[in-house]
mmCIF file with all atom_site columns, C-alpha atoms in Angstrom:
data_model
loop_
_atom_site.group_PDB
_atom_site.id
_atom_site.type_symbol
_atom_site.label_atom_id
_atom_site.label_alt_id
_atom_site.label_comp_id
_atom_site.label_asym_id
_atom_site.label_entity_id
_atom_site.label_seq_id
_atom_site.pdbx_PDB_ins_code
_atom_site.Cartn_x
_atom_site.Cartn_y
_atom_site.Cartn_z
_atom_site.occupancy
_atom_site.B_iso_or_equiv
_atom_site.pdbx_formal_charge
_atom_site.auth_seq_id
_atom_site.auth_comp_id
_atom_site.auth_asym_id
_atom_site.auth_atom_id
_atom_site.pdbx_PDB_model_num
ATOM 1   C CA . MET A 1 1   ? -21.050 -13.910 -17.261 1.00 54.00 ? 1   MET A CA 1
ATOM 2   C CA . ASN A 1 2   ? -22.646 -14.056 -13.871 1.00 62.00 ? 2   ASN A CA 1
ATOM 3   C CA . ARG A 1 3   ? -21.214 -11.567 -11.376 1.00 59.00 ? 3   ARG A CA 1
ATOM 4   C CA . GLU A 1 4   ? -21.416 -14.159 -8.603  1.00 64.00 ? 4   GLU A CA 1
ATOM 5   C CA . LEU A 1 5   ? -19.065 -16.424 -10.548 1.00 68.00 ? 5   LEU A CA 1
ATOM 6   C CA . LEU A 1 6   ? -16.524 -13.690 -11.314 1.00 75.00 ? 6   LEU A CA 1
ATOM 7   C CA . ALA A 1 7   ? -16.587 -12.074 -7.862  1.00 77.00 ? 7   ALA A CA 1
ATOM 8   C CA . PRO A 1 8   ? -17.861 -14.445 -5.169  1.00 78.00 ? 8   PRO A CA 1
ATOM 9   C CA . TRP A 1 9   ? -18.257 -13.473 -1.531  1.00 80.00 ? 9   TRP A CA 1
ATOM 10  C CA . VAL A 1 10  ? -15.384 -14.668 0.700   1.00 81.00 ? 10  VAL A CA 1
ATOM 11  C CA . LEU A 1 11  ? -15.739 -13.970 4.431   1.00 83.00 ? 11  LEU A CA 1
ATOM 12  C CA . GLY A 1 12  ? -18.069 -11.043 3.846   1.00 82.00 ? 12  GLY A CA 1
ATOM 13  C CA . ARG A 1 13  ? -16.215 -9.383  0.958   1.00 86.00 ? 13  ARG A CA 1
ATOM 14  C CA . ARG A 1 14  ? -16.311 -9.765  -2.802  1.00 85.00 ? 14  ARG A CA 1
ATOM 15  C CA . VAL A 1 15  ? -13.137 -11.175 -4.324  1.00 87.00 ? 15  VAL A CA 1
ATOM 16  C CA . PRO A 1 16  ? -12.739 -10.626 -8.094  1.00 88.00 ? 16  PRO A CA 1
ATOM 17  C CA . LEU A 1 17  ? -11.404 -13.913 -9.466  1.00 89.00 ? 17  LEU A CA 1
ATOM 18  C CA . PRO A 1 18  ? -9.973  -12.432 -12.699 1.00 90.00 ? 18  PRO A CA 1
ATOM 19  C CA . LEU A 1 19  ? -7.837  -10.099 -10.566 1.00 90.00 ? 19  LEU A CA 1
ATOM 20  C CA . VAL A 1 20  ? -6.762  -13.013 -8.345  1.00 93.00 ? 20  VAL A CA 1
ATOM 21  C CA . ALA A 1 21  ? -5.748  -14.968 -11.464 1.00 94.00 ? 21  ALA A CA 1
ATOM 22  C CA . TRP A 1 22  ? -3.826  -11.950 -12.816 1.00 94.00 ? 22  TRP A CA 1
ATOM 23  C CA . LEU A 1 23  ? -1.988  -11.494 -9.508  1.00 94.00 ? 23  LEU A CA 1
ATOM 24  C CA . ALA A 1 24  ? -1.163  -15.206 -9.463  1.00 95.00 ? 24  ALA A CA 1
ATOM 25  C CA . LEU A 1 25  ? 0.270   -14.916 -12.983 1.00 95.00 ? 25  LEU A CA 1
ATOM 26  C CA . VAL A 1 26  ? 2.395   -11.946 -11.881 1.00 95.00 ? 26  VAL A CA 1
ATOM 27  C CA . TRP A 1 27  ? 3.521   -13.920 -8.823  1.00 95.00 ? 27  TRP A CA 1
ATOM 28  C CA . VAL A 1 28  ? 4.601   -16.909 -10.898 1.00 95.00 ? 28  VAL A CA 1
ATOM 29  C CA . THR A 1 29  ? 6.351   -14.613 -13.384 1.00 95.00 ? 29  THR A CA 1
ATOM 30  C CA . LEU A 1 30  ? 8.244   -12.856 -10.602 1.00 95.00 ? 30  LEU A CA 1
ATOM 31  C CA . TRP A 1 31  ? 9.398   -16.179 -9.175  1.00 94.00 ? 31  TRP A CA 1
ATOM 32  C CA . GLY A 1 32  ? 10.432  -17.239 -12.672 1.00 93.00 ? 32  GLY A CA 1
ATOM 33  C CA . ASP A 1 33  ? 9.497   -20.878 -12.236 1.00 92.00 ? 33  ASP A CA 1
ATOM 34  C CA . LEU A 1 34  ? 6.191   -22.524 -13.110 1.00 93.00 ? 34  LEU A CA 1
ATOM 35  C CA . THR A 1 35  ? 5.586   -24.997 -10.311 1.00 95.00 ? 35  THR A CA 1
ATOM 36  C CA . VAL A 1 36  ? 2.478   -26.130 -8.481  1.00 96.00 ? 36  VAL A CA 1
ATOM 37  C CA . GLY A 1 37  ? 3.755   -24.429 -5.321  1.00 95.00 ? 37  GLY A CA 1
ATOM 38  C CA . ASN A 1 38  ? 4.281   -21.103 -7.098  1.00 95.00 ? 38  ASN A CA 1
ATOM 39  C CA . VAL A 1 39  ? 0.845   -21.243 -8.715  1.00 95.00 ? 39  VAL A CA 1
ATOM 40  C CA . LEU A 1 40  ? -0.876  -22.096 -5.408  1.00 96.00 ? 40  LEU A CA 1
ATOM 41  C CA . GLY A 1 41  ? 1.201   -19.462 -3.605  1.00 95.00 ? 41  GLY A CA 1
ATOM 42  C CA . GLY A 1 42  ? 0.251   -16.893 -6.229  1.00 95.00 ? 42  GLY A CA 1
ATOM 43  C CA . LEU A 1 43  ? -3.437  -17.766 -5.969  1.00 95.00 ? 43  LEU A CA 1
ATOM 44  C CA . LEU A 1 44  ? -3.313  -17.578 -2.174  1.00 95.00 ? 44  LEU A CA 1
ATOM 45  C CA . THR A 1 45  ? -1.415  -14.280 -2.261  1.00 95.00 ? 45  THR A CA 1
ATOM 46  C CA . GLY A 1 46  ? -3.828  -12.845 -4.838  1.00 93.00 ? 46  GLY A CA 1
ATOM 47  C CA . LEU A 1 47  ? -6.795  -13.949 -2.742  1.00 92.00 ? 47  LEU A CA 1
ATOM 48  C CA . VAL A 1 48  ? -5.376  -12.389 0.440   1.00 93.00 ? 48  VAL A CA 1
ATOM 49  C CA . VAL A 1 49  ? -4.414  -9.145  -1.297  1.00 93.00 ? 49  VAL A CA 1
ATOM 50  C CA . THR A 1 50  ? -7.787  -8.692  -2.988  1.00 91.00 ? 50  THR A CA 1
ATOM 51  C CA . TRP A 1 51  ? -9.608  -9.510  0.250   1.00 91.00 ? 51  TRP A CA 1
ATOM 52  C CA . LEU A 1 52  ? -7.507  -7.179  2.417   1.00 92.00 ? 52  LEU A CA 1
ATOM 53  C CA . LEU A 1 53  ? -7.340  -4.336  -0.127  1.00 90.00 ? 53  LEU A CA 1
ATOM 54  C CA . PRO A 1 54  ? -10.667 -4.324  -1.982  1.00 87.00 ? 54  PRO A CA 1
ATOM 55  C CA . LEU A 1 55  ? -10.862 -2.176  -5.092  1.00 80.00 ? 55  LEU A CA 1
ATOM 56  C CA . PRO A 1 56  ? -14.048 -0.490  -6.233  1.00 78.00 ? 56  PRO A CA 1
ATOM 57  C CA . ILE A 1 57  ? -15.748 -2.194  -9.144  1.00 68.00 ? 57  ILE A CA 1
ATOM 58  C CA . LEU A 1 58  ? -15.140 0.010   -12.173 1.00 72.00 ? 58  LEU A CA 1
ATOM 59  C CA . ASP A 1 59  ? -16.970 -0.170  -15.457 1.00 75.00 ? 59  ASP A CA 1
ATOM 60  C CA . PRO A 1 60  ? -14.779 1.072   -18.315 1.00 79.00 ? 60  PRO A CA 1
ATOM 61  C CA . GLY A 1 61  ? -17.852 1.394   -20.524 1.00 82.00 ? 61  GLY A CA 1
ATOM 62  C CA . ILE A 1 62  ? -16.630 -1.114  -23.085 1.00 87.00 ? 62  ILE A CA 1
ATOM 63  C CA . ARG A 1 63  ? -18.440 -4.253  -24.208 1.00 90.00 ? 63  ARG A CA 1
ATOM 64  C CA . VAL A 1 64  ? -17.007 -6.537  -26.869 1.00 92.00 ? 64  VAL A CA 1
ATOM 65  C CA . HIS A 1 65  ? -19.340 -7.643  -29.660 1.00 94.00 ? 65  HIS A CA 1
ATOM 66  C CA . PRO A 1 66  ? -17.302 -10.224 -31.653 1.00 96.00 ? 66  PRO A CA 1
ATOM 67  C CA . VAL A 1 67  ? -19.081 -10.033 -35.021 1.00 97.00 ? 67  VAL A CA 1
ATOM 68  C CA . ALA A 1 68  ? -19.049 -6.231  -35.071 1.00 96.00 ? 68  ALA A CA 1
ATOM 69  C CA . LEU A 1 69  ? -15.401 -6.308  -33.922 1.00 96.00 ? 69  LEU A CA 1
ATOM 70  C CA . ALA A 1 70  ? -14.462 -8.547  -36.847 1.00 97.00 ? 70  ALA A CA 1
ATOM 71  C CA . ARG A 1 71  ? -16.240 -6.184  -39.253 1.00 97.00 ? 71  ARG A CA 1
ATOM 72  C CA . LEU A 1 72  ? -14.464 -3.205  -37.681 1.00 97.00 ? 72  LEU A CA 1
ATOM 73  C CA . LEU A 1 73  ? -11.043 -4.847  -38.006 1.00 96.00 ? 73  LEU A CA 1
ATOM 74  C CA . LEU A 1 74  ? -11.659 -5.727  -41.658 1.00 97.00 ? 74  LEU A CA 1
ATOM 75  C CA . TRP A 1 75  ? -12.859 -2.193  -42.387 1.00 95.00 ? 75  TRP A CA 1
ATOM 76  C CA . ILE A 1 76  ? -9.810  -0.665  -40.674 1.00 95.00 ? 76  ILE A CA 1
ATOM 77  C CA . ALA A 1 77  ? -7.473  -3.048  -42.528 1.00 95.00 ? 77  ALA A CA 1
ATOM 78  C CA . TRP A 1 78  ? -9.022  -2.069  -45.873 1.00 95.00 ? 78  TRP A CA 1
ATOM 79  C CA . ASN A 1 79  ? -8.783  1.623   -45.014 1.00 92.00 ? 79  ASN A CA 1
ATOM 80  C CA . MET A 1 80  ? -5.149  1.164   -43.999 1.00 93.00 ? 80  MET A CA 1
ATOM 81  C CA . VAL A 1 81  ? -4.363  -0.344  -47.403 1.00 95.00 ? 81  VAL A CA 1
ATOM 82  C CA . LEU A 1 82  ? -6.128  2.482   -49.248 1.00 93.00 ? 82  LEU A CA 1
ATOM 83  C CA . SER A 1 83  ? -4.621  5.196   -47.051 1.00 91.00 ? 83  SER A CA 1
ATOM 84  C CA . THR A 1 84  ? -1.131  3.763   -47.347 1.00 93.00 ? 84  THR A CA 1
ATOM 85  C CA . ALA A 1 85  ? -1.441  3.691   -51.133 1.00 93.00 ? 85  ALA A CA 1
ATOM 86  C CA . ARG A 1 86  ? -2.683  7.290   -51.134 1.00 89.00 ? 86  ARG A CA 1
ATOM 87  C CA . VAL A 1 87  ? 0.172   8.492   -48.908 1.00 89.00 ? 87  VAL A CA 1
ATOM 88  C CA . VAL A 1 88  ? 2.769   6.614   -50.975 1.00 91.00 ? 88  VAL A CA 1
ATOM 89  C CA . LEU A 1 89  ? 1.349   8.160   -54.149 1.00 90.00 ? 89  LEU A CA 1
ATOM 90  C CA . TRP A 1 90  ? 1.582   11.677  -52.741 1.00 88.00 ? 90  TRP A CA 1
ATOM 91  C CA . VAL A 1 91  ? 5.091   11.087  -51.443 1.00 87.00 ? 91  VAL A CA 1
ATOM 92  C CA . ALA A 1 92  ? 6.212   9.873   -54.874 1.00 91.00 ? 92  ALA A CA 1
ATOM 93  C CA . LEU A 1 93  ? 4.687   12.854  -56.709 1.00 88.00 ? 93  LEU A CA 1
ATOM 94  C CA . PRO A 1 94  ? 6.651   16.092  -56.832 1.00 90.00 ? 94  PRO A CA 1
ATOM 95  C CA . GLY A 1 95  ? 5.429   18.967  -54.683 1.00 88.00 ? 95  GLY A CA 1
ATOM 96  C CA . PRO A 1 96  ? 3.721   19.050  -51.326 1.00 88.00 ? 96  PRO A CA 1
ATOM 97  C CA . PRO A 1 97  ? 0.722   16.780  -50.760 1.00 87.00 ? 97  PRO A CA 1
ATOM 98  C CA . PRO A 1 98  ? -2.642  18.371  -50.030 1.00 89.00 ? 98  PRO A CA 1
ATOM 99  C CA . THR A 1 99  ? -3.416  18.588  -46.325 1.00 91.00 ? 99  THR A CA 1
ATOM 100 C CA . ARG A 1 100 ? -6.565  19.669  -44.560 1.00 92.00 ? 100 ARG A CA 1
ATOM 101 C CA . ILE A 1 101 ? -7.710  20.147  -41.001 1.00 94.00 ? 101 ILE A CA 1
ATOM 102 C CA . VAL A 1 102 ? -11.346 19.242  -40.405 1.00 95.00 ? 102 VAL A CA 1
ATOM 103 C CA . ARG A 1 103 ? -13.464 19.698  -37.290 1.00 96.00 ? 103 ARG A CA 1
ATOM 104 C CA . VAL A 1 104 ? -15.749 16.695  -36.795 1.00 96.00 ? 104 VAL A CA 1
ATOM 105 C CA . ARG A 1 105 ? -18.706 16.578  -34.413 1.00 96.00 ? 105 ARG A CA 1
ATOM 106 C CA . LEU A 1 106 ? -19.184 13.205  -32.684 1.00 95.00 ? 106 LEU A CA 1
ATOM 107 C CA . ARG A 1 107 ? -22.523 11.627  -31.881 1.00 94.00 ? 107 ARG A CA 1
ATOM 108 C CA . THR A 1 108 ? -21.334 9.639   -28.882 1.00 92.00 ? 108 THR A CA 1
ATOM 109 C CA . SER A 1 109 ? -20.599 11.225  -25.522 1.00 92.00 ? 109 SER A CA 1
ATOM 110 C CA . SER A 1 110 ? -18.711 8.197   -24.172 1.00 91.00 ? 110 SER A CA 1
ATOM 111 C CA . GLU A 1 111 ? -15.090 8.923   -23.349 1.00 91.00 ? 111 GLU A CA 1
ATOM 112 C CA . SER A 1 112 ? -14.165 5.286   -23.970 1.00 92.00 ? 112 SER A CA 1
ATOM 113 C CA . MET A 1 113 ? -15.645 5.362   -27.469 1.00 94.00 ? 113 MET A CA 1
ATOM 114 C CA . THR A 1 114 ? -13.944 8.718   -28.175 1.00 94.00 ? 114 THR A CA 1
ATOM 115 C CA . VAL A 1 115 ? -10.550 7.338   -27.122 1.00 94.00 ? 115 VAL A CA 1
ATOM 116 C CA . LEU A 1 116 ? -11.010 4.229   -29.281 1.00 95.00 ? 116 LEU A CA 1
ATOM 117 C CA . LEU A 1 117 ? -12.018 6.451   -32.203 1.00 96.00 ? 117 LEU A CA 1
ATOM 118 C CA . MET A 1 118 ? -8.951  8.652   -31.729 1.00 96.00 ? 118 MET A CA 1
ATOM 119 C CA . ILE A 1 119 ? -6.674  5.600   -31.642 1.00 95.00 ? 119 ILE A CA 1
ATOM 120 C CA . ALA A 1 120 ? -8.245  4.159   -34.793 1.00 95.00 ? 120 ALA A CA 1
ATOM 121 C CA . LEU A 1 121 ? -7.954  7.463   -36.651 1.00 95.00 ? 121 LEU A CA 1
ATOM 122 C CA . SER A 1 122 ? -4.342  7.941   -35.630 1.00 93.00 ? 122 SER A CA 1
ATOM 123 C CA . THR A 1 123 ? -3.268  4.456   -36.728 1.00 92.00 ? 123 THR A CA 1
ATOM 124 C CA . VAL A 1 124 ? -4.511  4.946   -40.289 1.00 89.00 ? 124 VAL A CA 1
ATOM 125 C CA . PRO A 1 125 ? -1.787  6.558   -42.441 1.00 90.00 ? 125 PRO A CA 1
ATOM 126 C CA . GLY A 1 126 ? -2.639  10.061  -43.564 1.00 89.00 ? 126 GLY A CA 1
ATOM 127 C CA . SER A 1 127 ? -4.909  10.962  -40.658 1.00 91.00 ? 127 SER A CA 1
ATOM 128 C CA . LEU A 1 128 ? -4.156  12.273  -37.214 1.00 91.00 ? 128 LEU A CA 1
ATOM 129 C CA . VAL A 1 129 ? -6.271  13.642  -34.389 1.00 93.00 ? 129 VAL A CA 1
ATOM 130 C CA . VAL A 1 130 ? -4.888  17.082  -33.605 1.00 93.00 ? 130 VAL A CA 1
ATOM 131 C CA . GLU A 1 131 ? -7.236  18.033  -30.760 1.00 94.00 ? 131 GLU A CA 1
ATOM 132 C CA . ALA A 1 132 ? -10.184 16.595  -28.931 1.00 93.00 ? 132 ALA A CA 1
ATOM 133 C CA . TYR A 1 133 ? -12.951 18.622  -27.365 1.00 89.00 ? 133 TYR A CA 1
ATOM 134 C CA . ARG A 1 134 ? -16.152 17.486  -25.740 1.00 86.00 ? 134 ARG A CA 1
ATOM 135 C CA . GLN A 1 135 ? -17.865 15.464  -28.505 1.00 92.00 ? 135 GLN A CA 1
ATOM 136 C CA . GLU A 1 136 ? -15.673 17.023  -31.175 1.00 95.00 ? 136 GLU A CA 1
ATOM 137 C CA . LEU A 1 137 ? -12.393 16.113  -32.855 1.00 96.00 ? 137 LEU A CA 1
ATOM 138 C CA . VAL A 1 138 ? -10.024 18.148  -34.977 1.00 96.00 ? 138 VAL A CA 1
ATOM 139 C CA . VAL A 1 139 ? -8.561  15.790  -37.592 1.00 96.00 ? 139 VAL A CA 1
ATOM 140 C CA . HIS A 1 140 ? -5.612  16.400  -39.912 1.00 94.00 ? 140 HIS A CA 1
ATOM 141 C CA . VAL A 1 141 ? -5.858  14.504  -43.214 1.00 93.00 ? 141 VAL A CA 1
ATOM 142 C CA . LEU A 1 142 ? -3.219  14.075  -45.879 1.00 89.00 ? 142 LEU A CA 1
ATOM 143 C CA . GLY A 1 143 ? -3.591  13.334  -49.560 1.00 83.00 ? 143 GLY A CA 1
ATOM 144 C CA . LEU A 1 144 ? -7.243  14.151  -50.218 1.00 84.00 ? 144 LEU A CA 1
ATOM 145 C CA . THR A 1 145 ? -7.967  16.747  -52.873 1.00 85.00 ? 145 THR A CA 1
ATOM 146 C CA . GLY A 1 146 ? -10.875 19.111  -53.332 1.00 84.00 ? 146 GLY A CA 1
ATOM 147 C CA . ASP A 1 147 ? -13.451 19.916  -50.673 1.00 86.00 ? 147 ASP A CA 1
ATOM 148 C CA . VAL A 1 148 ? -12.795 17.051  -48.287 1.00 90.00 ? 148 VAL A CA 1
ATOM 149 C CA . THR A 1 149 ? -14.745 18.275  -45.276 1.00 93.00 ? 149 THR A CA 1
ATOM 150 C CA . GLY A 1 150 ? -17.870 16.247  -46.065 1.00 94.00 ? 150 GLY A CA 1
ATOM 151 C CA . THR A 1 151 ? -15.869 13.151  -46.975 1.00 92.00 ? 151 THR A CA 1
ATOM 152 C CA . VAL A 1 152 ? -13.797 13.259  -43.789 1.00 94.00 ? 152 VAL A CA 1
ATOM 153 C CA . ARG A 1 153 ? -16.871 13.833  -41.630 1.00 95.00 ? 153 ARG A CA 1
ATOM 154 C CA . ALA A 1 154 ? -18.673 10.925  -43.292 1.00 94.00 ? 154 ALA A CA 1
ATOM 155 C CA . ASP A 1 155 ? -15.639 8.636   -42.869 1.00 94.00 ? 155 ASP A CA 1
ATOM 156 C CA . VAL A 1 156 ? -15.270 9.547   -39.189 1.00 95.00 ? 156 VAL A CA 1
ATOM 157 C CA . ALA A 1 157 ? -19.015 9.045   -38.634 1.00 95.00 ? 157 ALA A CA 1
ATOM 158 C CA . GLU A 1 158 ? -18.776 5.591   -40.265 1.00 96.00 ? 158 GLU A CA 1
ATOM 159 C CA . LEU A 1 159 ? -15.775 4.672   -38.125 1.00 96.00 ? 159 LEU A CA 1
ATOM 160 C CA . GLU A 1 160 ? -17.550 5.966   -35.014 1.00 96.00 ? 160 GLU A CA 1
ATOM 161 C CA . SER A 1 161 ? -20.597 3.798   -35.817 1.00 96.00 ? 161 SER A CA 1
ATOM 162 C CA . ARG A 1 162 ? -18.436 0.737   -36.334 1.00 97.00 ? 162 ARG A CA 1
ATOM 163 C CA . ILE A 1 163 ? -16.523 1.301   -33.093 1.00 97.00 ? 163 ILE A CA 1
ATOM 164 C CA . VAL A 1 164 ? -19.717 1.804   -31.094 1.00 96.00 ? 164 VAL A CA 1
ATOM 165 C CA . ARG A 1 165 ? -21.207 -1.353  -32.630 1.00 96.00 ? 165 ARG A CA 1
ATOM 166 C CA . ALA A 1 166 ? -18.029 -3.294  -31.753 1.00 96.00 ? 166 ALA A CA 1
ATOM 167 C CA . PHE A 1 167 ? -17.388 -1.929  -28.245 1.00 95.00 ? 167 PHE A CA 1
ATOM 168 C CA . GLY A 1 168 ? -20.312 0.229   -27.147 1.00 93.00 ? 168 GLY A CA 1
ATOM 169 C CA . THR A 1 169 ? -22.785 -0.209  -24.365 1.00 92.00 ? 169 THR A CA 1
ATOM 170 C CA . ARG A 1 170 ? -26.530 -0.070  -24.954 1.00 92.00 ? 170 ARG A CA 1
ATOM 171 C CA . ARG A 1 171 ? -26.486 3.648   -24.075 1.00 92.00 ? 171 ARG A CA 1
ATOM 172 C CA . ASP A 1 172 ? -23.711 4.311   -26.604 1.00 92.00 ? 172 ASP A CA 1
ATOM 173 C CA . ARG A 1 173 ? -25.685 2.549   -29.321 1.00 92.00 ? 173 ARG A CA 1
ATOM 174 C CA . GLU A 1 174 ? -28.815 4.541   -28.485 1.00 92.00 ? 174 GLU A CA 1
ATOM 175 C CA . GLU A 1 175 ? -26.869 7.805   -28.828 1.00 90.00 ? 175 GLU A CA 1
ATOM 176 C CA . LEU A 1 176 ? -26.063 6.957   -32.439 1.00 86.00 ? 176 LEU A CA 1
ATOM 177 C CA . GLY A 1 177 ? -29.741 6.574   -33.184 1.00 77.00 ? 177 GLY A CA 1
#
């Protein structure tokens, strides 16, 4: 979208319209009654607040690419089904399940992409991020047998690629190669 449309100049200052709309929604919610007066009052209050107390424009480093996001969600859903089945199998079998801790080097240096990767890994049953270093994660995996280091690193690299394709900036995508 055009920056001029989302944050037009009002009396010499930029006013971010999405923030004004959010403040108006909060205003109406606090009043507890959806009326024209409350909506207009919320918009006016949001406009005054954002004009009087300007916030710096922050870029979280996340861009949404819908097709890649859909592919990522399908891939995560499939992995959740497989991982859940694997964890259930190991819980049903007698004896302790195999566990491993694997150090995985990341290709992206973006903190936003690293956080999204950590969240995705932690939501899949049988995997958990134990520690995070600069461009490196320590991942605990449950239920994989044999030498799993290469498999875990390949799976994390695939997930990292999918997350960067779904949410990454141009710089993030270039880091992956």
